[in-house]
Tab-separated table of C-alpha atoms in Angstrom:
chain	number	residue	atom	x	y	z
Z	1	UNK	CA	0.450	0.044	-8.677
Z	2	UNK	CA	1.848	2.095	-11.237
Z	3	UNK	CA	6.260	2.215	-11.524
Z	4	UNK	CA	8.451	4.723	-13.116
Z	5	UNK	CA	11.598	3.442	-14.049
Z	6	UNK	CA	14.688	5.455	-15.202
Z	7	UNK	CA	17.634	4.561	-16.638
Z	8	UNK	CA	20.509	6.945	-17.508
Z	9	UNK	CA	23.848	4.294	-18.116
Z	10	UNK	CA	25.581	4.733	-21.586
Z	11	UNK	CA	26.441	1.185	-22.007
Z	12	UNK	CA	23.396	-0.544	-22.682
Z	13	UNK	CA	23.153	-3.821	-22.019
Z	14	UNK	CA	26.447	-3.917	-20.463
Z	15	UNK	CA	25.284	-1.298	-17.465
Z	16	UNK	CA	25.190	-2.226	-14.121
Z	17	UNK	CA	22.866	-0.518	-12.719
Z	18	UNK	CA	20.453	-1.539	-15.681
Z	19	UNK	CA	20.796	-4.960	-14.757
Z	20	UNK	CA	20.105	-4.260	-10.969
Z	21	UNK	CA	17.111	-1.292	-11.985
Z	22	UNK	CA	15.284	-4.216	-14.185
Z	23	UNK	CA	15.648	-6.675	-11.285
Z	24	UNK	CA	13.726	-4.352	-9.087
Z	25	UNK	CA	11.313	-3.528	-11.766
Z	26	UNK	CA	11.347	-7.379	-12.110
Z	27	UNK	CA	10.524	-8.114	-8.441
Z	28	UNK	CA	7.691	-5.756	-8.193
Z	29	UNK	CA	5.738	-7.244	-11.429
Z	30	UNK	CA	6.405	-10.685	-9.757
Z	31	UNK	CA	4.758	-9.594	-6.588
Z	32	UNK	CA	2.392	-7.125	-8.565
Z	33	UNK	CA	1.031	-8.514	-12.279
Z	34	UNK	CA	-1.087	-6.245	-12.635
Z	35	UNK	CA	1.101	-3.596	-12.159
Z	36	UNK	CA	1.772	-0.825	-14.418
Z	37	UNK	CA	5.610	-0.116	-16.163
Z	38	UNK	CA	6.427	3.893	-17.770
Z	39	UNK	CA	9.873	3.379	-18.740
Z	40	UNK	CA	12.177	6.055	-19.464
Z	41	UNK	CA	15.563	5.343	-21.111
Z	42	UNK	CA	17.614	8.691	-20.402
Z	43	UNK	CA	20.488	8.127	-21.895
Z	44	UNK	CA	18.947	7.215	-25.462
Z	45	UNK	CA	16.198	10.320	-25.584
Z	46	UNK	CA	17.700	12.847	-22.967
Z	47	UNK	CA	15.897	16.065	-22.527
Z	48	UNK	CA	17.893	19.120	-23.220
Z	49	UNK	CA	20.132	21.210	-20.771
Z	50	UNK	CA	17.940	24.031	-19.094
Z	51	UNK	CA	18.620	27.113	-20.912
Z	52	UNK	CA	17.700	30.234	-21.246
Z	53	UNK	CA	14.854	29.506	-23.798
Z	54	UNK	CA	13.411	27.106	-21.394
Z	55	UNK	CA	13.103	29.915	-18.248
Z	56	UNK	CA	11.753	32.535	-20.805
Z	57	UNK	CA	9.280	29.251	-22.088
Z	58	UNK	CA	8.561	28.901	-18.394
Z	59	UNK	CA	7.449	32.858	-17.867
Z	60	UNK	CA	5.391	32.428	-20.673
Z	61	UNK	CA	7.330	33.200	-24.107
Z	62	UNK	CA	6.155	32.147	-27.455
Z	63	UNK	CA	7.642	29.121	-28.470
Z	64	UNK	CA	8.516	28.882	-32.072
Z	65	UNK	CA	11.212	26.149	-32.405
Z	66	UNK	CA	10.212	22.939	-32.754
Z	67	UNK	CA	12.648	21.587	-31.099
Z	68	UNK	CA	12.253	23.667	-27.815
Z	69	UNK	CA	8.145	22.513	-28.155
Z	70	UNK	CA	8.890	18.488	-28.263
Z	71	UNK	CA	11.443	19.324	-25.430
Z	72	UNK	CA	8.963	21.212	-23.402
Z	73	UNK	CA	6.178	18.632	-24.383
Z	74	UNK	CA	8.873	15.758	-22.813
Z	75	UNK	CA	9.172	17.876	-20.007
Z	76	UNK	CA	5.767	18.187	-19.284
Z	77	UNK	CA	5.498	14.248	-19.405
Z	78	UNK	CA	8.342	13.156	-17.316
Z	79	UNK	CA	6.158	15.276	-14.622
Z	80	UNK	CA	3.101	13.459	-15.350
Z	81	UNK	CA	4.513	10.508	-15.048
Z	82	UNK	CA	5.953	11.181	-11.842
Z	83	UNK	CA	3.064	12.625	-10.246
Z	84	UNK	CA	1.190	8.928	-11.417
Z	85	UNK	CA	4.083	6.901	-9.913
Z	86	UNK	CA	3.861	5.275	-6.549
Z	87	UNK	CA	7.584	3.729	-6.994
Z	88	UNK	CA	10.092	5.307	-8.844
Z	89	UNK	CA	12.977	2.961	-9.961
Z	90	UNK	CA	16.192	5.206	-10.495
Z	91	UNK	CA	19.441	2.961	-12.286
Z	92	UNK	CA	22.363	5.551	-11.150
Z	93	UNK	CA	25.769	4.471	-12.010
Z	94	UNK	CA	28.415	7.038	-10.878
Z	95	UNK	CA	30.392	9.039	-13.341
Z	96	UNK	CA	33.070	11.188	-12.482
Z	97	UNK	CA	31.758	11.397	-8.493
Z	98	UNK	CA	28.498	11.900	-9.489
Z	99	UNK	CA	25.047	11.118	-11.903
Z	100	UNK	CA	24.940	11.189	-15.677
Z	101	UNK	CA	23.948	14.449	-17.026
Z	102	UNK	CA	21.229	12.904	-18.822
Z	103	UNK	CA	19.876	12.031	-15.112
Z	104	UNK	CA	20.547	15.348	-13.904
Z	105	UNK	CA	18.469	17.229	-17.204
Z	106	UNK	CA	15.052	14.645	-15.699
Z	107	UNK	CA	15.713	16.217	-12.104
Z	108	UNK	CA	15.950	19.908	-13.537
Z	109	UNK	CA	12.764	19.063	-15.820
Z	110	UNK	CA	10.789	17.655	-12.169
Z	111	UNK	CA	12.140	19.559	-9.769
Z	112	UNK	CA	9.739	22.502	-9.691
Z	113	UNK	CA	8.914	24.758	-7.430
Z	114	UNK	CA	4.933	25.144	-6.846
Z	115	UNK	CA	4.749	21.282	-8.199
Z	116	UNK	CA	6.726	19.178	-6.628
Z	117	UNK	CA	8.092	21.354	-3.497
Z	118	UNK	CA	6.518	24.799	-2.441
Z	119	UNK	CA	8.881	27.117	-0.122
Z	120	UNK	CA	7.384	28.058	3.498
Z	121	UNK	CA	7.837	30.257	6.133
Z	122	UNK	CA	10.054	27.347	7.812
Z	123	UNK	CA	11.841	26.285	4.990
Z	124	UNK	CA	11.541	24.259	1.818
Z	125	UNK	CA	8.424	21.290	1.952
Z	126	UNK	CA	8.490	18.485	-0.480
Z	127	UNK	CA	4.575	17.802	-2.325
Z	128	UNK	CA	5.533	14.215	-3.234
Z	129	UNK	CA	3.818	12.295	-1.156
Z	130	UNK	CA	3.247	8.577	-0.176
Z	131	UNK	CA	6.090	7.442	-3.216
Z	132	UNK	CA	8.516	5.445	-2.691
Z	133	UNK	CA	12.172	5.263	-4.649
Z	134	UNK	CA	15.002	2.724	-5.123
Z	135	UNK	CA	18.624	3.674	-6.358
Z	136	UNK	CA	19.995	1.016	-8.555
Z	137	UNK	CA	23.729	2.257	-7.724
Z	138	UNK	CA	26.815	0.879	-9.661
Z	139	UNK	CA	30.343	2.074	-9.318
Z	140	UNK	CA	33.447	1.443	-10.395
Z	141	UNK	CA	35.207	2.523	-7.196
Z	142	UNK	CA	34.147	2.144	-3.199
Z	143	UNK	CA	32.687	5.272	-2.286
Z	144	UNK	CA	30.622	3.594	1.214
Z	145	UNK	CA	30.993	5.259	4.265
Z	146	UNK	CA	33.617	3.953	6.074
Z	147	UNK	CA	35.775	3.667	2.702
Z	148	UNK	CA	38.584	6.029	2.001
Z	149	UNK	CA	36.893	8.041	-0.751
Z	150	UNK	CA	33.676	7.771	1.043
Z	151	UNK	CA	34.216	12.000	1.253
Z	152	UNK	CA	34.171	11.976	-2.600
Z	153	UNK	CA	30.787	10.332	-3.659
Z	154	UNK	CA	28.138	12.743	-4.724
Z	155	UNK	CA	25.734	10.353	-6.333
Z	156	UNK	CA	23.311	8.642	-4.043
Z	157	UNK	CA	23.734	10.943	-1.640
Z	158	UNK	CA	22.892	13.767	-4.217
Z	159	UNK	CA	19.662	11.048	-5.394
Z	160	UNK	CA	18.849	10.353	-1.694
Z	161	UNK	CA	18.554	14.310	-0.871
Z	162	UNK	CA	17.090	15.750	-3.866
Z	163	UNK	CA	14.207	12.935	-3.605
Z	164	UNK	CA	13.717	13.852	0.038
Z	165	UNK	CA	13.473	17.283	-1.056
Z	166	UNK	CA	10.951	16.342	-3.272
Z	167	UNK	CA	9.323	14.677	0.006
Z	168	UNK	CA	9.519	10.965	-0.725
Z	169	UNK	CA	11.866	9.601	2.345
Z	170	UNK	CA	11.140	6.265	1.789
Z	171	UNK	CA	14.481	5.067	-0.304
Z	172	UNK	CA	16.262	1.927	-0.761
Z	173	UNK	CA	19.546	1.885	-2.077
Z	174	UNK	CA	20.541	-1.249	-4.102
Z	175	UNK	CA	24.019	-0.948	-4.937
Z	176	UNK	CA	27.388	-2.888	-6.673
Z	177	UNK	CA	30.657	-1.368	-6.252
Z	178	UNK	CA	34.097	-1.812	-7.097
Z	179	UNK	CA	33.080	-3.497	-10.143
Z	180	UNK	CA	36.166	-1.880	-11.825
Z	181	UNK	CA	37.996	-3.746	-9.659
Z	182	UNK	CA	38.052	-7.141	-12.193
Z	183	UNK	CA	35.690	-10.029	-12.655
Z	184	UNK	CA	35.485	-11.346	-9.665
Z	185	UNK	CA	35.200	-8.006	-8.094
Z	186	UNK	CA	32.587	-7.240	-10.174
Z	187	UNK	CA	30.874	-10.638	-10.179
Z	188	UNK	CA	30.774	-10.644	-6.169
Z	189	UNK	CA	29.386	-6.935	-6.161
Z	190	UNK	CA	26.690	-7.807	-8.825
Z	191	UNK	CA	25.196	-11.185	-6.910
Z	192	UNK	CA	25.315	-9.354	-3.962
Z	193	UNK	CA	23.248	-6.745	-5.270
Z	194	UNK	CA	20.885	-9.121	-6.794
Z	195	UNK	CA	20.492	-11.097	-3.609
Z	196	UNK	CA	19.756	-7.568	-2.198
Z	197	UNK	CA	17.047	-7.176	-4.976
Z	198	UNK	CA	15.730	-10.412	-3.816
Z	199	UNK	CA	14.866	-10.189	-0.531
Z	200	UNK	CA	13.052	-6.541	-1.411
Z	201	UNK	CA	10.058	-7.033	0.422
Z	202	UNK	CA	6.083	-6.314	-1.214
């Protein structure tokens, strides 16, 4: 058993979805010992932005910055250990409707066509097979369906679809809202979550 966990928050060990991303991780290695933990703090070492450099990289240019190497060389790693996962752990709070960027430069760095989806005569086919994800979601608002803004939230539904994309399906979304609500808000949204975590079966 071998677990990828991302985290992309920028408030440390006040984040949300850090706290509710380590309780999954937590779960697994009590179900698991033996498992194996890559973790991947995104919002302390973020790859770059794609660029221009990086598609002429891609088509083969010589790379002479040393920057733009480590970069690729990161790159190349967050797809290895991807490819090795067989659950990826994703903590996803919501900024501004959406993901942190720093989440959004790991998807452009995995999301490869030829590697992890291939285009077909009938459409787009995800090669990820036989994974399976969690979204630790935290948001300040209420963005569920049903809720007023529910229109508005481009986060785990963005997650949810590029991952099936990417052909893993099987995702479990984890999630404390209206935390910016006040304490209690938040405390009720964040034991909720937890009991969530808690009943995640092996």
């Amino acid at each position: 058993m071998h677990i990828l966990h991302l985290d992309s928050s920028v408030l440390g060990a006040a984040s949300v979805s850090r706290q509710l991303s380590a309780g999954i991780v937590a779960r697994y290695h009590a179900q698991y010992p033996d498992l194996t933990i890559v973790s991947r703090d995104l919002a302390s070492d973020p790859a770059l932005h794609l660029s221009g450099a990086h598609m002429a990289a891609f088509q083969g240019a010589v790379v002479d910055d040393a920057t733009m190497m480590a970069d690729l060389i990161k790159g190349n790693s967050y797809m290895d250990e991807l490819f090795a996962a067989d659950v990826i752990v994703i903590g996803a709070p919501m900024y501004n409707l959406s993901i942190p960027t720093s989440l959004k430069a790991w998807i452009d760095r995995i999301a490869i066509a030829g590697k992890t989806f291939q285009y077909t005569a009938t459409g787009p086919e995800g090669l990820l097979k036989n994974k399976r994800a969690f979204i630790a979601s935290a948001r300040g608002g209420v963005y569920s369906a049903g809720s007023p803004a529910a229109a508005l939230e481009h986060q785990e539904s963005y997650l949810i679809g590029l991952l099936a994309f990417l052909g893993i399906t099987d995702v479990t979304v984890v999630r404390a809202e209206g935390i910016a609500f006040g304490p209690e808000a938040k405390e009720a949204a964040v034991s909720q979550a937890l009991k969530d975590i808690a009943a995640i079966p092996a």
